[in-house]
Amino acid sequence: MKSNKFEGSLDAFPSNVKRLDLSDNLLSGELPKTNGTNLTFTFVYLSKNRFTGNIPADLCKVPSIKVLDLSQNKLSGRLPECLGNLIYLEALDISNNTITGLVPSSLGSLIYLRTLHLHNNRFEGNLLHSLKNLTPLFTMDMGFNFLVGDLPFWIGESLLNLRFLNLQSNNFTGKIPLQFCQLNALQHLNLAQNNIFGTIPPCFANLSGMITNEADRAYETYDYVENILASMKGIQLICKEDSSSYNHVGKVEAQDEDEDFWLYIVMGIGFVVGFIGLLGSLHFIRSWRVAYFEMLENFYTSILVNLACLRRTCVS
């Protein structure tokens, strides 16, 4: 039911549904409460709608949830502390809302969490030390918030599986912790638009997983949730950062071919227009016509004279 134009409010969560996908619609109003219904959700996709209000604490009563995607809505209030009760949660995306307050320390209880997206909200305060327990995490996106304090050194000590780390556009201060040099799996690191000072640790050159080509930074548009689920099922993945680089090359080559094609077209049109313009001028302007044919006659005569002189020279 995703990617339609369903509108209005969602009065209740459907029961006996494992996968709820109403993303990319026009749904509005507050998210419904469970009202004691025994829900068995595993995947909940409600992104790209117009939901408002708080995230209901009732969702914490559905421990079977593995993926919770509420991104790109108009949700507000604080992130429920009880989300730490979703012990099987593997992907949490609350990005692009107006959630306020601290990042709950209870998220550190989500020991199976592999992707955490909280960017573009209004979170404030420090990143709490309890998040170091998220050792399977390979995506942490906290950009565009109001987080403060030093860059957490424990990220480099504990979250060794991180591939994507975005702390952009916060109020972090201090130097880059040397512990970040231990993030050997890291492929994308964004610390822009903070108050960080000092030098970049030389050991960053040894981060074997770090992407240096801008064209490969497709994690910014990477469909984390679907790829996580696929990888959990043992499906071989073709990551978008790989395919995007090939697509980028293909697009560039196609663009070059198109440019060559249009160059030849323009040259041909220019020749035709110029030739027609010359003929038109000679037809309508008598003085030009006389001068043009006199020039041709003089040119032809000079060629004949030169040929005659050359022949006479050869004979003598």
PDB file of C-alpha atoms in Angstrom:
ATOM      1  CA  MET A   1       0.000   0.000   0.000  1.00  0.00           C
ATOM      2  CA  LYS A   2       3.015   2.256  -0.146  1.00  0.00           C
ATOM      3  CA  SER A   3       3.538   5.047  -2.685  1.00  0.00           C
ATOM      4  CA  ASN A   4      -0.113   5.905  -3.209  1.00  0.00           C
ATOM      5  CA  LYS A   5      -2.258   8.888  -2.316  1.00  0.00           C
ATOM      6  CA  PHE A   6      -4.046   7.567   0.747  1.00  0.00           C
ATOM      7  CA  GLU A   7      -5.056  10.429   3.002  1.00  0.00           C
ATOM      8  CA  GLY A   8      -6.799  11.055   6.275  1.00  0.00           C
ATOM      9  CA  SER A   9      -5.899   9.585   9.640  1.00  0.00           C
ATOM     10  CA  LEU A  10      -4.857   6.089  10.599  1.00  0.00           C
ATOM     11  CA  ASP A  11      -7.457   5.200  13.200  1.00  0.00           C
ATOM     12  CA  ALA A  12      -5.937   1.911  14.323  1.00  0.00           C
ATOM     13  CA  PHE A  13      -3.093  -0.425  13.571  1.00  0.00           C
ATOM     14  CA  PRO A  14      -4.260  -3.520  11.698  1.00  0.00           C
ATOM     15  CA  SER A  15      -3.931  -6.740  13.634  1.00  0.00           C
ATOM     16  CA  ASN A  16      -2.482 -10.025  12.395  1.00  0.00           C
ATOM     17  CA  VAL A  17      -0.105  -8.172  10.088  1.00  0.00           C
ATOM     18  CA  LYS A  18       3.607  -8.893  10.042  1.00  0.00           C
ATOM     19  CA  ARG A  19       4.606  -6.118   7.662  1.00  0.00           C
ATOM     20  CA  LEU A  20       2.896  -2.737   7.671  1.00  0.00           C
ATOM     21  CA  ASP A  21       4.030  -0.491   4.835  1.00  0.00           C
ATOM     22  CA  LEU A  22       2.063   2.718   4.359  1.00  0.00           C
ATOM     23  CA  SER A  23       5.059   4.821   3.445  1.00  0.00           C
ATOM     24  CA  ASP A  24       4.954   7.584   0.851  1.00  0.00           C
ATOM     25  CA  ASN A  25       1.294   8.525   1.177  1.00  0.00           C
ATOM     26  CA  LEU A  26      -0.663  11.537   2.432  1.00  0.00           C
ATOM     27  CA  LEU A  27      -1.726  10.171   5.805  1.00  0.00           C
ATOM     28  CA  SER A  28      -2.040  12.715   8.600  1.00  0.00           C
ATOM     29  CA  GLY A  29      -3.065  13.070  12.210  1.00  0.00           C
ATOM     30  CA  GLU A  30      -1.518  11.333  15.189  1.00  0.00           C
ATOM     31  CA  LEU A  31      -0.208   7.808  15.161  1.00  0.00           C
ATOM     32  CA  PRO A  32      -2.800   5.452  16.647  1.00  0.00           C
ATOM     33  CA  LYS A  33      -2.468   3.708  19.978  1.00  0.00           C
ATOM     34  CA  THR A  34      -2.589  -0.043  20.213  1.00  0.00           C
ATOM     35  CA  ASN A  35      -5.508  -0.001  22.680  1.00  0.00           C
ATOM     36  CA  GLY A  36      -4.495  -3.341  24.082  1.00  0.00           C
ATOM     37  CA  THR A  37      -4.569  -5.042  20.692  1.00  0.00           C
ATOM     38  CA  ASN A  38      -2.159  -7.946  20.462  1.00  0.00           C
ATOM     39  CA  LEU A  39      -0.033  -6.757  17.536  1.00  0.00           C
ATOM     40  CA  THR A  40       2.628  -8.904  15.920  1.00  0.00           C
ATOM     41  CA  PHE A  41       4.394  -6.386  13.687  1.00  0.00           C
ATOM     42  CA  THR A  42       7.877  -7.184  12.486  1.00  0.00           C
ATOM     43  CA  PHE A  43       8.299  -4.337   9.991  1.00  0.00           C
ATOM     44  CA  VAL A  44       6.650  -0.920  10.366  1.00  0.00           C
ATOM     45  CA  TYR A  45       7.128   1.594   7.533  1.00  0.00           C
ATOM     46  CA  LEU A  46       5.207   4.854   7.989  1.00  0.00           C
ATOM     47  CA  SER A  47       7.722   7.244   6.463  1.00  0.00           C
ATOM     48  CA  LYS A  48       6.968  10.065   4.013  1.00  0.00           C
ATOM     49  CA  ASN A  49       3.558  10.969   5.370  1.00  0.00           C
ATOM     50  CA  ARG A  50       2.183  13.873   7.376  1.00  0.00           C
ATOM     51  CA  PHE A  51       1.794  12.323  10.793  1.00  0.00           C
ATOM     52  CA  THR A  52       1.927  14.757  13.709  1.00  0.00           C
ATOM     53  CA  GLY A  53       2.059  14.569  17.478  1.00  0.00           C
ATOM     54  CA  ASN A  54       4.142  12.344  19.706  1.00  0.00           C
ATOM     55  CA  ILE A  55       5.447   8.882  19.011  1.00  0.00           C
ATOM     56  CA  PRO A  56       3.044   6.726  21.029  1.00  0.00           C
ATOM     57  CA  ALA A  57       4.588   4.748  23.862  1.00  0.00           C
ATOM     58  CA  ASP A  58       2.162   1.976  22.918  1.00  0.00           C
ATOM     59  CA  LEU A  59       4.581   0.934  20.179  1.00  0.00           C
ATOM     60  CA  CYS A  60       6.896  -0.232  22.939  1.00  0.00           C
ATOM     61  CA  LYS A  61       4.333  -2.939  23.687  1.00  0.00           C
ATOM     62  CA  VAL A  62       5.077  -4.653  20.377  1.00  0.00           C
ATOM     63  CA  PRO A  63       8.417  -6.358  21.102  1.00  0.00           C
ATOM     64  CA  SER A  64       8.361  -8.233  17.796  1.00  0.00           C
ATOM     65  CA  ILE A  65       9.244  -5.074  15.829  1.00  0.00           C
ATOM     66  CA  LYS A  66      12.555  -5.398  13.999  1.00  0.00           C
ATOM     67  CA  VAL A  67      12.278  -2.334  11.767  1.00  0.00           C
ATOM     68  CA  LEU A  68      10.620   0.933  12.761  1.00  0.00           C
ATOM     69  CA  ASP A  69      10.680   3.678  10.130  1.00  0.00           C
ATOM     70  CA  LEU A  70       8.828   6.884  11.028  1.00  0.00           C
ATOM     71  CA  SER A  71      11.050   9.217   9.029  1.00  0.00           C
ATOM     72  CA  GLN A  72       9.944  12.259   7.029  1.00  0.00           C
ATOM     73  CA  ASN A  73       6.839  13.137   8.982  1.00  0.00           C
ATOM     74  CA  LYS A  74       5.961  16.000  11.326  1.00  0.00           C
ATOM     75  CA  LEU A  75       6.313  14.124  14.584  1.00  0.00           C
ATOM     76  CA  SER A  76       7.257  16.095  17.680  1.00  0.00           C
ATOM     77  CA  GLY A  77       7.791  15.616  21.389  1.00  0.00           C
ATOM     78  CA  ARG A  78      10.410  13.367  22.918  1.00  0.00           C
ATOM     79  CA  LEU A  79      11.573   9.949  21.866  1.00  0.00           C
ATOM     80  CA  PRO A  80       9.920   7.466  24.263  1.00  0.00           C
ATOM     81  CA  GLU A  81      12.341   6.011  26.780  1.00  0.00           C
ATOM     82  CA  CYS A  82      10.522   2.710  26.494  1.00  0.00           C
ATOM     83  CA  LEU A  83      11.847   2.153  22.953  1.00  0.00           C
ATOM     84  CA  GLY A  84      14.630   0.294  24.712  1.00  0.00           C
ATOM     85  CA  ASN A  85      12.066  -2.456  25.318  1.00  0.00           C
ATOM     86  CA  LEU A  86      12.033  -3.319  21.616  1.00  0.00           C
ATOM     87  CA  ILE A  87      14.819  -5.790  22.229  1.00  0.00           C
ATOM     88  CA  TYR A  88      14.721  -7.267  18.710  1.00  0.00           C
ATOM     89  CA  LEU A  89      14.893  -3.914  16.932  1.00  0.00           C
ATOM     90  CA  GLU A  90      17.501  -3.877  14.183  1.00  0.00           C
ATOM     91  CA  ALA A  91      16.689  -0.657  12.315  1.00  0.00           C
ATOM     92  CA  LEU A  92      15.341   2.597  13.749  1.00  0.00           C
ATOM     93  CA  ASP A  93      14.725   5.633  11.536  1.00  0.00           C
ATOM     94  CA  ILE A  94      13.164   8.736  13.090  1.00  0.00           C
ATOM     95  CA  SER A  95      14.955  11.179  10.786  1.00  0.00           C
ATOM     96  CA  ASN A  96      13.439  14.355   9.360  1.00  0.00           C
ATOM     97  CA  ASN A  97      10.941  15.104  12.103  1.00  0.00           C
ATOM     98  CA  THR A  98      10.928  17.648  14.948  1.00  0.00           C
ATOM     99  CA  ILE A  99      11.709  15.344  17.866  1.00  0.00           C
ATOM    100  CA  THR A 100      13.218  17.188  20.839  1.00  0.00           C
ATOM    101  CA  GLY A 101      15.019  16.386  24.071  1.00  0.00           C
ATOM    102  CA  LEU A 102      17.835  13.991  24.839  1.00  0.00           C
ATOM    103  CA  VAL A 103      18.661  10.838  22.933  1.00  0.00           C
ATOM    104  CA  PRO A 104      17.276   8.216  25.358  1.00  0.00           C
ATOM    105  CA  SER A 105      19.891   6.211  27.210  1.00  0.00           C
ATOM    106  CA  SER A 106      17.596   3.196  26.889  1.00  0.00           C
ATOM    107  CA  LEU A 107      18.581   2.884  23.221  1.00  0.00           C
ATOM    108  CA  GLY A 108      21.751   1.312  24.537  1.00  0.00           C
ATOM    109  CA  SER A 109      19.655  -1.765  25.352  1.00  0.00           C
ATOM    110  CA  LEU A 110      18.991  -2.431  21.667  1.00  0.00           C
ATOM    111  CA  ILE A 111      21.852  -4.877  21.336  1.00  0.00           C
ATOM    112  CA  TYR A 112      20.734  -6.050  17.880  1.00  0.00           C
ATOM    113  CA  LEU A 113      20.442  -2.565  16.395  1.00  0.00           C
ATOM    114  CA  ARG A 114      22.369  -2.202  13.163  1.00  0.00           C
ATOM    115  CA  THR A 115      21.193   1.140  11.797  1.00  0.00           C
ATOM    116  CA  LEU A 116      20.207   4.267  13.730  1.00  0.00           C
ATOM    117  CA  HIS A 117      18.933   7.367  11.928  1.00  0.00           C
ATOM    118  CA  LEU A 118      18.035  10.373  14.059  1.00  0.00           C
ATOM    119  CA  HIS A 119      19.251  13.148  11.755  1.00  0.00           C
ATOM    120  CA  ASN A 120      17.429  16.412  11.126  1.00  0.00           C
ATOM    121  CA  ASN A 121      15.554  16.653  14.410  1.00  0.00           C
ATOM    122  CA  ARG A 122      16.051  18.787  17.511  1.00  0.00           C
ATOM    123  CA  PHE A 123      17.898  16.413  19.787  1.00  0.00           C
ATOM    124  CA  GLU A 124      20.109  18.136  22.313  1.00  0.00           C
ATOM    125  CA  GLY A 125      22.588  17.340  25.041  1.00  0.00           C
ATOM    126  CA  ASN A 126      25.365  14.774  24.959  1.00  0.00           C
ATOM    127  CA  LEU A 127      25.433  11.403  23.275  1.00  0.00           C
ATOM    128  CA  LEU A 128      25.169   9.141  26.285  1.00  0.00           C
ATOM    129  CA  HIS A 129      27.782   6.544  27.090  1.00  0.00           C
ATOM    130  CA  SER A 130      25.183   3.755  27.069  1.00  0.00           C
ATOM    131  CA  LEU A 131      25.128   3.829  23.261  1.00  0.00           C
ATOM    132  CA  LYS A 132      28.522   2.136  23.270  1.00  0.00           C
ATOM    133  CA  ASN A 133      26.618  -1.132  23.791  1.00  0.00           C
ATOM    134  CA  LEU A 134      25.347  -0.968  20.196  1.00  0.00           C
ATOM    135  CA  THR A 135      28.307  -2.972  18.954  1.00  0.00           C
ATOM    136  CA  PRO A 136      26.560  -4.410  15.827  1.00  0.00           C
ATOM    137  CA  LEU A 137      25.797  -0.868  14.632  1.00  0.00           C
ATOM    138  CA  PHE A 138      27.108  -0.039  11.180  1.00  0.00           C
ATOM    139  CA  THR A 139      25.110   3.150  10.553  1.00  0.00           C
ATOM    140  CA  MET A 140      24.875   6.045  13.005  1.00  0.00           C
ATOM    141  CA  ASP A 141      23.372   9.208  11.546  1.00  0.00           C
ATOM    142  CA  MET A 142      22.994  12.009  14.098  1.00  0.00           C
ATOM    143  CA  GLY A 143      23.508  14.951  11.762  1.00  0.00           C
ATOM    144  CA  PHE A 144      21.555  18.224  11.859  1.00  0.00           C
ATOM    145  CA  ASN A 145      20.637  18.287  15.539  1.00  0.00           C
ATOM    146  CA  PHE A 146      21.759  20.296  18.570  1.00  0.00           C
ATOM    147  CA  LEU A 147      24.045  17.764  20.212  1.00  0.00           C
ATOM    148  CA  VAL A 148      26.869  19.168  22.322  1.00  0.00           C
ATOM    149  CA  GLY A 149      30.028  18.147  24.131  1.00  0.00           C
ATOM    150  CA  ASP A 150      33.197  16.499  22.946  1.00  0.00           C
ATOM    151  CA  LEU A 151      33.070  13.967  20.151  1.00  0.00           C
ATOM    152  CA  PRO A 152      32.377  10.668  21.942  1.00  0.00           C
ATOM    153  CA  PHE A 153      35.646   8.734  22.165  1.00  0.00           C
ATOM    154  CA  TRP A 154      33.741   5.521  22.906  1.00  0.00           C
ATOM    155  CA  ILE A 155      32.490   5.443  19.305  1.00  0.00           C
ATOM    156  CA  GLY A 156      35.994   4.475  18.215  1.00  0.00           C
ATOM    157  CA  GLU A 157      36.468   2.039  21.071  1.00  0.00           C
ATOM    158  CA  SER A 158      33.189   0.125  20.896  1.00  0.00           C
ATOM    159  CA  LEU A 159      31.383   0.649  17.578  1.00  0.00           C
ATOM    160  CA  LEU A 160      34.005  -1.073  15.467  1.00  0.00           C
ATOM    161  CA  ASN A 161      31.499  -2.217  12.820  1.00  0.00           C
ATOM    162  CA  LEU A 162      30.544   1.325  11.840  1.00  0.00           C
ATOM    163  CA  ARG A 163      30.585   2.000   8.107  1.00  0.00           C
ATOM    164  CA  PHE A 164      28.671   5.269   8.133  1.00  0.00           C
ATOM    165  CA  LEU A 165      29.058   7.936  10.824  1.00  0.00           C
ATOM    166  CA  ASN A 166      27.394  11.315  10.382  1.00  0.00           C
ATOM    167  CA  LEU A 167      27.683  13.908  13.164  1.00  0.00           C
ATOM    168  CA  GLN A 168      27.362  16.880  10.814  1.00  0.00           C
ATOM    169  CA  SER A 169      25.780  20.196  11.828  1.00  0.00           C
ATOM    170  CA  ASN A 170      25.720  19.845  15.606  1.00  0.00           C
ATOM    171  CA  ASN A 171      27.537  21.729  18.343  1.00  0.00           C
ATOM    172  CA  PHE A 172      30.298  19.248  19.094  1.00  0.00           C
ATOM    173  CA  THR A 173      33.559  20.709  20.351  1.00  0.00           C
ATOM    174  CA  GLY A 174      37.103  19.585  21.026  1.00  0.00           C
ATOM    175  CA  LYS A 175      39.453  17.518  18.945  1.00  0.00           C
ATOM    176  CA  ILE A 176      38.850  14.395  16.900  1.00  0.00           C
ATOM    177  CA  PRO A 177      39.451  11.477  19.288  1.00  0.00           C
ATOM    178  CA  LEU A 178      42.358   9.249  18.361  1.00  0.00           C
ATOM    179  CA  GLN A 179      40.061   6.314  19.085  1.00  0.00           C
ATOM    180  CA  PHE A 180      38.327   7.058  15.774  1.00  0.00           C
ATOM    181  CA  CYS A 181      41.412   5.596  14.112  1.00  0.00           C
ATOM    182  CA  GLN A 182      40.197   2.160  15.212  1.00  0.00           C
ATOM    183  CA  LEU A 183      37.145   2.365  12.934  1.00  0.00           C
ATOM    184  CA  ASN A 184      38.708   0.277  10.185  1.00  0.00           C
ATOM    185  CA  ALA A 185      35.347  -0.554   8.586  1.00  0.00           C
ATOM    186  CA  LEU A 186      34.400   3.116   8.264  1.00  0.00           C
ATOM    187  CA  GLN A 187      33.487   4.211   4.741  1.00  0.00           C
ATOM    188  CA  HIS A 188      31.865   7.589   5.351  1.00  0.00           C
ATOM    189  CA  LEU A 189      32.650  10.103   8.080  1.00  0.00           C
ATOM    190  CA  ASN A 190      31.052  13.549   8.236  1.00  0.00           C
ATOM    191  CA  LEU A 191      32.023  15.936  11.041  1.00  0.00           C
ATOM    192  CA  ALA A 192      31.306  19.146   9.119  1.00  0.00           C
ATOM    193  CA  GLN A 193      29.735  22.246  10.642  1.00  0.00           C
ATOM    194  CA  ASN A 194      30.681  21.700  14.271  1.00  0.00           C
ATOM    195  CA  ASN A 195      33.129  23.479  16.563  1.00  0.00           C
ATOM    196  CA  ILE A 196      35.925  20.952  16.220  1.00  0.00           C
ATOM    197  CA  PHE A 197      39.507  22.204  16.303  1.00  0.00           C
ATOM    198  CA  GLY A 198      43.013  20.819  16.180  1.00  0.00           C
ATOM    199  CA  THR A 199      44.497  18.625  13.490  1.00  0.00           C
ATOM    200  CA  ILE A 200      43.165  15.634  11.626  1.00  0.00           C
ATOM    201  CA  PRO A 201      44.808  12.533  13.126  1.00  0.00           C
ATOM    202  CA  PRO A 202      47.464  11.172  10.730  1.00  0.00           C
ATOM    203  CA  CYS A 203      46.166   7.670  11.378  1.00  0.00           C
ATOM    204  CA  PHE A 204      43.072   8.516   9.320  1.00  0.00           C
ATOM    205  CA  ALA A 205      45.178   7.703   6.271  1.00  0.00           C
ATOM    206  CA  ASN A 206      45.222   4.095   7.481  1.00  0.00           C
ATOM    207  CA  LEU A 207      41.454   3.661   7.591  1.00  0.00           C
ATOM    208  CA  SER A 208      41.217   0.961   4.961  1.00  0.00           C
ATOM    209  CA  GLY A 209      37.488   1.257   4.473  1.00  0.00           C
ATOM    210  CA  MET A 210      37.373   5.012   4.046  1.00  0.00           C
ATOM    211  CA  ILE A 211      35.831   6.211   0.765  1.00  0.00           C
ATOM    212  CA  THR A 212      37.825   8.950  -0.913  1.00  0.00           C
ATOM    213  CA  ASN A 213      35.885   9.257  -4.154  1.00  0.00           C
ATOM    214  CA  GLU A 214      32.916  11.629  -3.939  1.00  0.00           C
ATOM    215  CA  ALA A 215      31.060   9.557  -6.521  1.00  0.00           C
ATOM    216  CA  ASP A 216      31.078   6.603  -4.148  1.00  0.00           C
ATOM    217  CA  ARG A 217      29.432   8.371  -1.251  1.00  0.00           C
ATOM    218  CA  ALA A 218      26.096   6.797  -1.943  1.00  0.00           C
ATOM    219  CA  TYR A 219      25.490   5.970   1.691  1.00  0.00           C
ATOM    220  CA  GLU A 220      23.748   9.343   1.861  1.00  0.00           C
ATOM    221  CA  THR A 221      21.002   7.924  -0.311  1.00  0.00           C
ATOM    222  CA  TYR A 222      21.428   4.320   0.721  1.00  0.00           C
ATOM    223  CA  ASP A 223      18.331   2.268   1.529  1.00  0.00           C
ATOM    224  CA  TYR A 224      19.744   0.970   4.777  1.00  0.00           C
ATOM    225  CA  VAL A 225      16.688  -0.837   6.049  1.00  0.00           C
ATOM    226  CA  GLU A 226      16.017  -3.004   3.013  1.00  0.00           C
ATOM    227  CA  ASN A 227      19.667  -3.955   2.655  1.00  0.00           C
ATOM    228  CA  ILE A 228      19.916  -4.824   6.321  1.00  0.00           C
ATOM    229  CA  LEU A 229      16.924  -7.113   6.026  1.00  0.00           C
ATOM    230  CA  ALA A 230      18.326  -8.705   2.909  1.00  0.00           C
ATOM    231  CA  SER A 231      21.688  -9.278   4.546  1.00  0.00           C
ATOM    232  CA  MET A 232      19.995 -10.848   7.553  1.00  0.00           C
ATOM    233  CA  LYS A 233      18.386 -13.366   5.214  1.00  0.00           C
ATOM    234  CA  GLY A 234      21.713 -14.216   3.612  1.00  0.00           C
ATOM    235  CA  ILE A 235      20.884 -12.550   0.310  1.00  0.00           C
ATOM    236  CA  GLN A 236      23.874 -11.327  -1.640  1.00  0.00           C
ATOM    237  CA  LEU A 237      23.688  -7.565  -1.845  1.00  0.00           C
ATOM    238  CA  ILE A 238      24.717  -5.153  -4.535  1.00  0.00           C
ATOM    239  CA  CYS A 239      25.314  -2.042  -2.481  1.00  0.00           C
ATOM    240  CA  LYS A 240      24.283   1.219  -4.048  1.00  0.00           C
ATOM    241  CA  GLU A 241      27.681   2.738  -3.535  1.00  0.00           C
ATOM    242  CA  ASP A 242      29.055   0.112  -5.905  1.00  0.00           C
ATOM    243  CA  SER A 243      26.315   0.324  -8.501  1.00  0.00           C
ATOM    244  CA  SER A 244      26.187   4.083  -8.321  1.00  0.00           C
ATOM    245  CA  SER A 245      29.799   4.357  -9.373  1.00  0.00           C
ATOM    246  CA  TYR A 246      29.092   2.232 -12.432  1.00  0.00           C
ATOM    247  CA  ASN A 247      25.909   4.163 -13.104  1.00  0.00           C
ATOM    248  CA  HIS A 248      27.889   7.370 -12.753  1.00  0.00           C
ATOM    249  CA  VAL A 249      30.417   6.220 -15.343  1.00  0.00           C
ATOM    250  CA  GLY A 250      27.640   5.114 -17.677  1.00  0.00           C
ATOM    251  CA  LYS A 251      25.850   8.418 -17.326  1.00  0.00           C
ATOM    252  CA  VAL A 252      29.040  10.345 -18.059  1.00  0.00           C
ATOM    253  CA  GLU A 253      29.737   8.277 -21.171  1.00  0.00           C
ATOM    254  CA  ALA A 254      26.160   8.669 -22.369  1.00  0.00           C
ATOM    255  CA  GLN A 255      26.364  12.390 -21.712  1.00  0.00           C
ATOM    256  CA  ASP A 256      29.563  12.664 -23.758  1.00  0.00           C
ATOM    257  CA  GLU A 257      27.932  10.789 -26.642  1.00  0.00           C
ATOM    258  CA  ASP A 258      24.915  13.077 -26.495  1.00  0.00           C
ATOM    259  CA  GLU A 259      27.148  16.144 -26.515  1.00  0.00           C
ATOM    260  CA  ASP A 260      29.029  14.887 -29.598  1.00  0.00           C
ATOM    261  CA  PHE A 261      25.759  14.110 -31.362  1.00  0.00           C
ATOM    262  CA  TRP A 262      24.331  17.574 -30.709  1.00  0.00           C
ATOM    263  CA  LEU A 263      27.632  19.193 -31.696  1.00  0.00           C
ATOM    264  CA  TYR A 264      27.432  17.573 -35.124  1.00  0.00           C
ATOM    265  CA  ILE A 265      23.772  18.551 -35.444  1.00  0.00           C
ATOM    266  CA  VAL A 266      24.535  22.190 -34.618  1.00  0.00           C
ATOM    267  CA  MET A 267      27.481  22.238 -37.036  1.00  0.00           C
ATOM    268  CA  GLY A 268      25.304  20.828 -39.814  1.00  0.00           C
ATOM    269  CA  ILE A 269      22.518  23.307 -39.157  1.00  0.00           C
ATOM    270  CA  GLY A 270      25.038  26.148 -39.072  1.00  0.00           C
ATOM    271  CA  PHE A 271      26.482  25.118 -42.442  1.00  0.00           C
ATOM    272  CA  VAL A 272      23.040  24.864 -44.051  1.00  0.00           C
ATOM    273  CA  VAL A 273      21.893  28.208 -42.633  1.00  0.00           C
ATOM    274  CA  GLY A 274      25.125  29.907 -43.703  1.00  0.00           C
ATOM    275  CA  PHE A 275      24.945  28.463 -47.218  1.00  0.00           C
ATOM    276  CA  ILE A 276      21.301  29.470 -47.636  1.00  0.00           C
ATOM    277  CA  GLY A 277      22.122  32.925 -46.295  1.00  0.00           C
ATOM    278  CA  LEU A 278      24.911  33.302 -48.860  1.00  0.00           C
ATOM    279  CA  LEU A 279      22.681  32.226 -51.745  1.00  0.00           C
ATOM    280  CA  GLY A 280      19.895  34.537 -50.562  1.00  0.00           C
ATOM    281  CA  SER A 281      22.254  37.490 -50.336  1.00  0.00           C
ATOM    282  CA  LEU A 282      23.619  36.841 -53.822  1.00  0.00           C
ATOM    283  CA  HIS A 283      20.100  36.550 -55.197  1.00  0.00           C
ATOM    284  CA  PHE A 284      18.679  39.735 -53.709  1.00  0.00           C
ATOM    285  CA  ILE A 285      21.725  42.040 -53.608  1.00  0.00           C
ATOM    286  CA  ARG A 286      22.986  42.712 -57.142  1.00  0.00           C
ATOM    287  CA  SER A 287      26.243  44.419 -56.122  1.00  0.00           C
ATOM    288  CA  TRP A 288      27.185  41.400 -53.983  1.00  0.00           C
ATOM    289  CA  ARG A 289      26.327  39.063 -56.825  1.00  0.00           C
ATOM    290  CA  VAL A 290      28.545  40.973 -59.303  1.00  0.00           C
ATOM    291  CA  ALA A 291      31.426  41.171 -56.827  1.00  0.00           C
ATOM    292  CA  TYR A 292      31.112  37.491 -55.947  1.00  0.00           C
ATOM    293  CA  PHE A 293      31.243  36.295 -59.549  1.00  0.00           C
ATOM    294  CA  GLU A 294      34.084  38.715 -60.365  1.00  0.00           C
ATOM    295  CA  MET A 295      36.004  37.206 -57.457  1.00  0.00           C
ATOM    296  CA  LEU A 296      35.357  33.690 -58.771  1.00  0.00           C
ATOM    297  CA  GLU A 297      36.420  34.732 -62.279  1.00  0.00           C
ATOM    298  CA  ASN A 298      39.623  36.345 -61.018  1.00  0.00           C
ATOM    299  CA  PHE A 299      40.404  33.293 -58.920  1.00  0.00           C
ATOM    300  CA  TYR A 300      39.804  30.979 -61.888  1.00  0.00           C
ATOM    301  CA  THR A 301      41.936  33.201 -64.159  1.00  0.00           C
ATOM    302  CA  SER A 302      44.825  33.245 -61.665  1.00  0.00           C
ATOM    303  CA  ILE A 303      44.779  29.464 -61.523  1.00  0.00           C
ATOM    304  CA  LEU A 304      44.932  29.204 -65.323  1.00  0.00           C
ATOM    305  CA  VAL A 305      47.819  31.705 -65.494  1.00  0.00           C
ATOM    306  CA  ASN A 306      49.782  29.836 -62.824  1.00  0.00           C
ATOM    307  CA  LEU A 307      49.228  26.520 -64.604  1.00  0.00           C
ATOM    308  CA  ALA A 308      50.395  28.019 -67.920  1.00  0.00           C
ATOM    309  CA  CYS A 309      53.548  29.416 -66.316  1.00  0.00           C
ATOM    310  CA  LEU A 310      54.249  26.104 -64.648  1.00  0.00           C
ATOM    311  CA  ARG A 311      53.816  24.227 -67.943  1.00  0.00           C
ATOM    312  CA  ARG A 312      56.105  26.672 -69.780  1.00  0.00           C
ATOM    313  CA  THR A 313      58.755  26.252 -67.092  1.00  0.00           C
ATOM    314  CA  CYS A 314      58.608  22.469 -67.371  1.00  0.00           C
ATOM    315  CA  VAL A 315      58.889  22.557 -71.185  1.00  0.00           C
ATOM    316  CA  SER A 316      61.895  24.874 -71.186  1.00  0.00           C
TER     317      SER A 316
END
